[in-house]
Coordinates of C-alpha atoms in Angstrom, one line a residue:
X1 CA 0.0 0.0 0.0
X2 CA 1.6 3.5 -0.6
X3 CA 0.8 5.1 2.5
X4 CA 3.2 3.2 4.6
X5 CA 6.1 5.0 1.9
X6 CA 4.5 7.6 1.9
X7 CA 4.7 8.2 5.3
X8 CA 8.6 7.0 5.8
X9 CA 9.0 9.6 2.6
X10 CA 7.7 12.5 5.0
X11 CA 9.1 11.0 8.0
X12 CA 12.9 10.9 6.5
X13 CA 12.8 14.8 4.9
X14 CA 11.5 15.7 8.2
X15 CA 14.3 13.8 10.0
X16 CA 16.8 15.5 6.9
X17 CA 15.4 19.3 7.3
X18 CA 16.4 19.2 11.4
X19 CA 19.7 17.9 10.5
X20 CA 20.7 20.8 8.3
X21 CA 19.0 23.3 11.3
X22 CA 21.0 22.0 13.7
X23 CA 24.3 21.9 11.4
X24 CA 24.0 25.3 10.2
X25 CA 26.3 27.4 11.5
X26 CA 25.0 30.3 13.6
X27 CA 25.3 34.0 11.8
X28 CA 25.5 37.2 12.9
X29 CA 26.7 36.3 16.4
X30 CA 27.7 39.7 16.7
X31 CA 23.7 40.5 17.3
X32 CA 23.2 41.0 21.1
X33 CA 20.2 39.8 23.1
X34 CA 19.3 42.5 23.5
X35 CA 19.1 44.0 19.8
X36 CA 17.2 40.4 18.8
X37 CA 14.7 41.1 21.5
X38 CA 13.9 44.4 19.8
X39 CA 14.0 43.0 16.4
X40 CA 11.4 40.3 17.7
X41 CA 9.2 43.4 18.5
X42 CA 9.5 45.3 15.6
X43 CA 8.3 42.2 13.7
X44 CA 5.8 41.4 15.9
X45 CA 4.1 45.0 15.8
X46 CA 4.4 45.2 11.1
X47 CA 3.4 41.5 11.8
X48 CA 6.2 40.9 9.5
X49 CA 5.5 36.7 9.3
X50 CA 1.5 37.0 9.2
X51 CA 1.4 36.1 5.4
X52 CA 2.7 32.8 6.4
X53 CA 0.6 31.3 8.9
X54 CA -1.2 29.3 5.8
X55 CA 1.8 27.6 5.0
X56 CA 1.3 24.5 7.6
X57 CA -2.3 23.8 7.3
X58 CA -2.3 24.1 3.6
X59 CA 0.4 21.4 3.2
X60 CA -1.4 19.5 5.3
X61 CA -4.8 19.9 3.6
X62 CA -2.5 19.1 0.1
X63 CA -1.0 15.9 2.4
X64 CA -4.4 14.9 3.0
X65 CA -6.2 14.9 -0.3
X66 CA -3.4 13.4 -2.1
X67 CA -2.9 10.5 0.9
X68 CA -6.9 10.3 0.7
X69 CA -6.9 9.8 -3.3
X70 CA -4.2 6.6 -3.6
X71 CA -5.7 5.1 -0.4
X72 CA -9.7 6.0 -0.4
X73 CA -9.7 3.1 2.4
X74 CA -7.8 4.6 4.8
X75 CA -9.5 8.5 4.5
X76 CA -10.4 8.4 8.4
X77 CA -6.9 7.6 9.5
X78 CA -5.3 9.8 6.9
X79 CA -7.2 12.6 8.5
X80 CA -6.4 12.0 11.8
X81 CA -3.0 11.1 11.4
X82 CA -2.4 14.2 9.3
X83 CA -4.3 16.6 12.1
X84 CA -2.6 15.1 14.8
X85 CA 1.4 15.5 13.0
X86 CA 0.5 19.0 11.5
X87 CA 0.1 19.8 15.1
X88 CA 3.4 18.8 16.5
X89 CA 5.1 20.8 13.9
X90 CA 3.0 24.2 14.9
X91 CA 5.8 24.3 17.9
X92 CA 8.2 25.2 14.7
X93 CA 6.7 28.7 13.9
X94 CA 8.9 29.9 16.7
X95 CA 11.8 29.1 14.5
X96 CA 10.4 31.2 11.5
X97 CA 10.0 34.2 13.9
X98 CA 13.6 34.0 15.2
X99 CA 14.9 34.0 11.2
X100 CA 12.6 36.9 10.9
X101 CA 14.1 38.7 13.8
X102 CA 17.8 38.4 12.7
X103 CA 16.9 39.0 9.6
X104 CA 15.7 42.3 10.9
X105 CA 18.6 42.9 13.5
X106 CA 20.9 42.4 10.2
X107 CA 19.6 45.5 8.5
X108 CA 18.2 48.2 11.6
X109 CA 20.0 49.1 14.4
X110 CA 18.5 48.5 18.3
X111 CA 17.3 51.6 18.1
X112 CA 15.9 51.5 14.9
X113 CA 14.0 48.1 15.6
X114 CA 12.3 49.8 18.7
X115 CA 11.4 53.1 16.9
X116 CA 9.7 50.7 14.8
X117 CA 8.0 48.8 17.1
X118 CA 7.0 51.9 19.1
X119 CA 5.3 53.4 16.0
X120 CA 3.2 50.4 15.0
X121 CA 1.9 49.9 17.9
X122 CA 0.7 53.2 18.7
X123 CA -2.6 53.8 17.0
X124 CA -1.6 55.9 14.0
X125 CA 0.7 52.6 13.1
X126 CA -2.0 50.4 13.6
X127 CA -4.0 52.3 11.3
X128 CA -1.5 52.8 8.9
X129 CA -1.3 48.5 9.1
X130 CA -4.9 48.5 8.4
X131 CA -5.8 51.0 5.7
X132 CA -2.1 51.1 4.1
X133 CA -3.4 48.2 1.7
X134 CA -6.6 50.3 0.6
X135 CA -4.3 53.4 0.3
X136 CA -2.2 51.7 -1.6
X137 CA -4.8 50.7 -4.3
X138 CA -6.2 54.2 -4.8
X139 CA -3.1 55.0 -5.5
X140 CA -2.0 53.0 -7.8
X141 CA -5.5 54.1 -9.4
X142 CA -4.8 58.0 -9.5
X143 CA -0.8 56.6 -10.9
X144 CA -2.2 54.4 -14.1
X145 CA -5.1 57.8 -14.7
X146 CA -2.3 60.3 -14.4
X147 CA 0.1 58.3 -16.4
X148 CA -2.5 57.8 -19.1
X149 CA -3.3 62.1 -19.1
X150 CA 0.4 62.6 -18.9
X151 CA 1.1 60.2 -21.6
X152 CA -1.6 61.5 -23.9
X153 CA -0.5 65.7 -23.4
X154 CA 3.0 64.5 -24.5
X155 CA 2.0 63.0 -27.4
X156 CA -0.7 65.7 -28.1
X157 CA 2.5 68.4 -27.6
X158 CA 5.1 67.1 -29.0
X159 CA 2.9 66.0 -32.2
X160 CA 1.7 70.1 -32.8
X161 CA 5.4 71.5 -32.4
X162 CA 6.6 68.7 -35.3
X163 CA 3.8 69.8 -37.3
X164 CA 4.3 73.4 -37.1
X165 CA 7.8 72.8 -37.9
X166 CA 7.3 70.6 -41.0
X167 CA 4.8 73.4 -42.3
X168 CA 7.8 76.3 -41.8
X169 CA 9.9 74.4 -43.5
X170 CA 8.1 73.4 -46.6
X171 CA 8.6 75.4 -49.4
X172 CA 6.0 78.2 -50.9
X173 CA 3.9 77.3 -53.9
X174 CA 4.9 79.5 -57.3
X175 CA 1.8 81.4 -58.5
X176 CA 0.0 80.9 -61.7
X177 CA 1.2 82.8 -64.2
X178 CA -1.4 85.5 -66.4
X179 CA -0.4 86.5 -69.7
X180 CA -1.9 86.2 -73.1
X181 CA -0.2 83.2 -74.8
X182 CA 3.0 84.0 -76.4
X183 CA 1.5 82.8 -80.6
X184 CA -1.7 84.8 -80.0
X185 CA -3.4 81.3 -80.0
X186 CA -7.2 82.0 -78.7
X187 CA -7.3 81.4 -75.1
X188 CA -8.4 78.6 -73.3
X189 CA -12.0 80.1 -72.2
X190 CA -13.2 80.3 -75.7
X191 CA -12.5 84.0 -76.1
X192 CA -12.2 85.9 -79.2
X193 CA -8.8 86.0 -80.5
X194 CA -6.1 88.8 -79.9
X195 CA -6.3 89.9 -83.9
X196 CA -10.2 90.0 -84.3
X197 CA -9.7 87.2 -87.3
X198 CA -12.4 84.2 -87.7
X199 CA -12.3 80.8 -86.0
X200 CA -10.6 78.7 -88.4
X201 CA -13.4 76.7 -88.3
X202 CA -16.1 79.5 -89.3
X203 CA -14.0 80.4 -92.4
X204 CA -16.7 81.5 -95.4
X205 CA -16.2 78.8 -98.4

């Protein structure tokens, strides 16, 4: 049956990923207690690791339904087994806030990190937390609006000064000119011509 491997499978890269935490050297030793401490409340108060508190259950919902569709007959125990070993590993979110934190104490000083946290937690941060998202989308509404006007006035501007220019620089027309034809032929509009003689064509016989 495959969950049996299955379940080694997940037991062994389980078994692997401690190994490499508790071989990996430790960075940034440098970082005092004390500076971590106020990194851990800077992140705390952006809730810097929110967007990740899916990440458990849906690998175990994903676990599940895949477990649950090569062994049908074993759904209840699947389920159970699943629930009950997602839940030993919540414990390991503590490790994703201490990464956070150094990660922090890395780039802002002590002092930064507590500015930080003193900000957002005080009521302006908070809101500033809350509605930055909504901000943030009218925004980026009144940006794509003004980029189209801007866009659209260049174009508009820089079309009418080309245009002006082409027209300068094209030369004038000659005018037509006005004077009798040069063999006293009769004129185009059927006038009489310049000597008073007969059409050739009315000529008496």
């Amino acid at each position: 049956m495959m969950l049996p491997k299955r379940v080694r499978r997940l037991s062994m890269l389980l078994a692997a990923s401690a190994v490499l935490a508790l071989s990996s050297p430790v960075f940034a030793q440098d970082i005092s207690e004390s500076h971590l401490k106020a990194a851990r409340a800077a992140v705390a108060a952006i809730h810097a690791t929110d967007s990740f508190d899916n990440i458990l259950p849906q690998a175990a919902a994903a676990l599940e339904s895949q477990l649950i569709q090569k062994n049908p007959d074993m759904q209840e125990l699947i389920g159970k087994t699943v629930a009950e070993k997602a839940l030993g590993l919540a414990s390991r979110r503590a490790d994703l806030e201490k990464e956070a934190a150094m990660a922090y104490a890395k780039v802002f000083s002590e002092k930064d990190l507590n500015d930080i946290a003193t900000f957002y937690s005080s009521e302006a941060g908070k809101k500033l937390l809350d509605s930055g998202p909504a901000v943030t989308r009218d925004l980026v509404k009144a940006a794509d609006i003004w980029q189209n006007g801007v866009a659209r006035d260049l174009a508009q501007q820089v079309g009418e000064t080309l245009a002006a220019a082409a027209k300068a620089k094209a030369p004038a027309a000659p005018a037509p000119a006005a004077t009798a034809p040069a063999d006293g032929s009769a004129p185009a509009d059927n006038s009489a011509p310049a000597d008073n003689s007969a059409p050739a064509d009315d000529s008496q016989n």
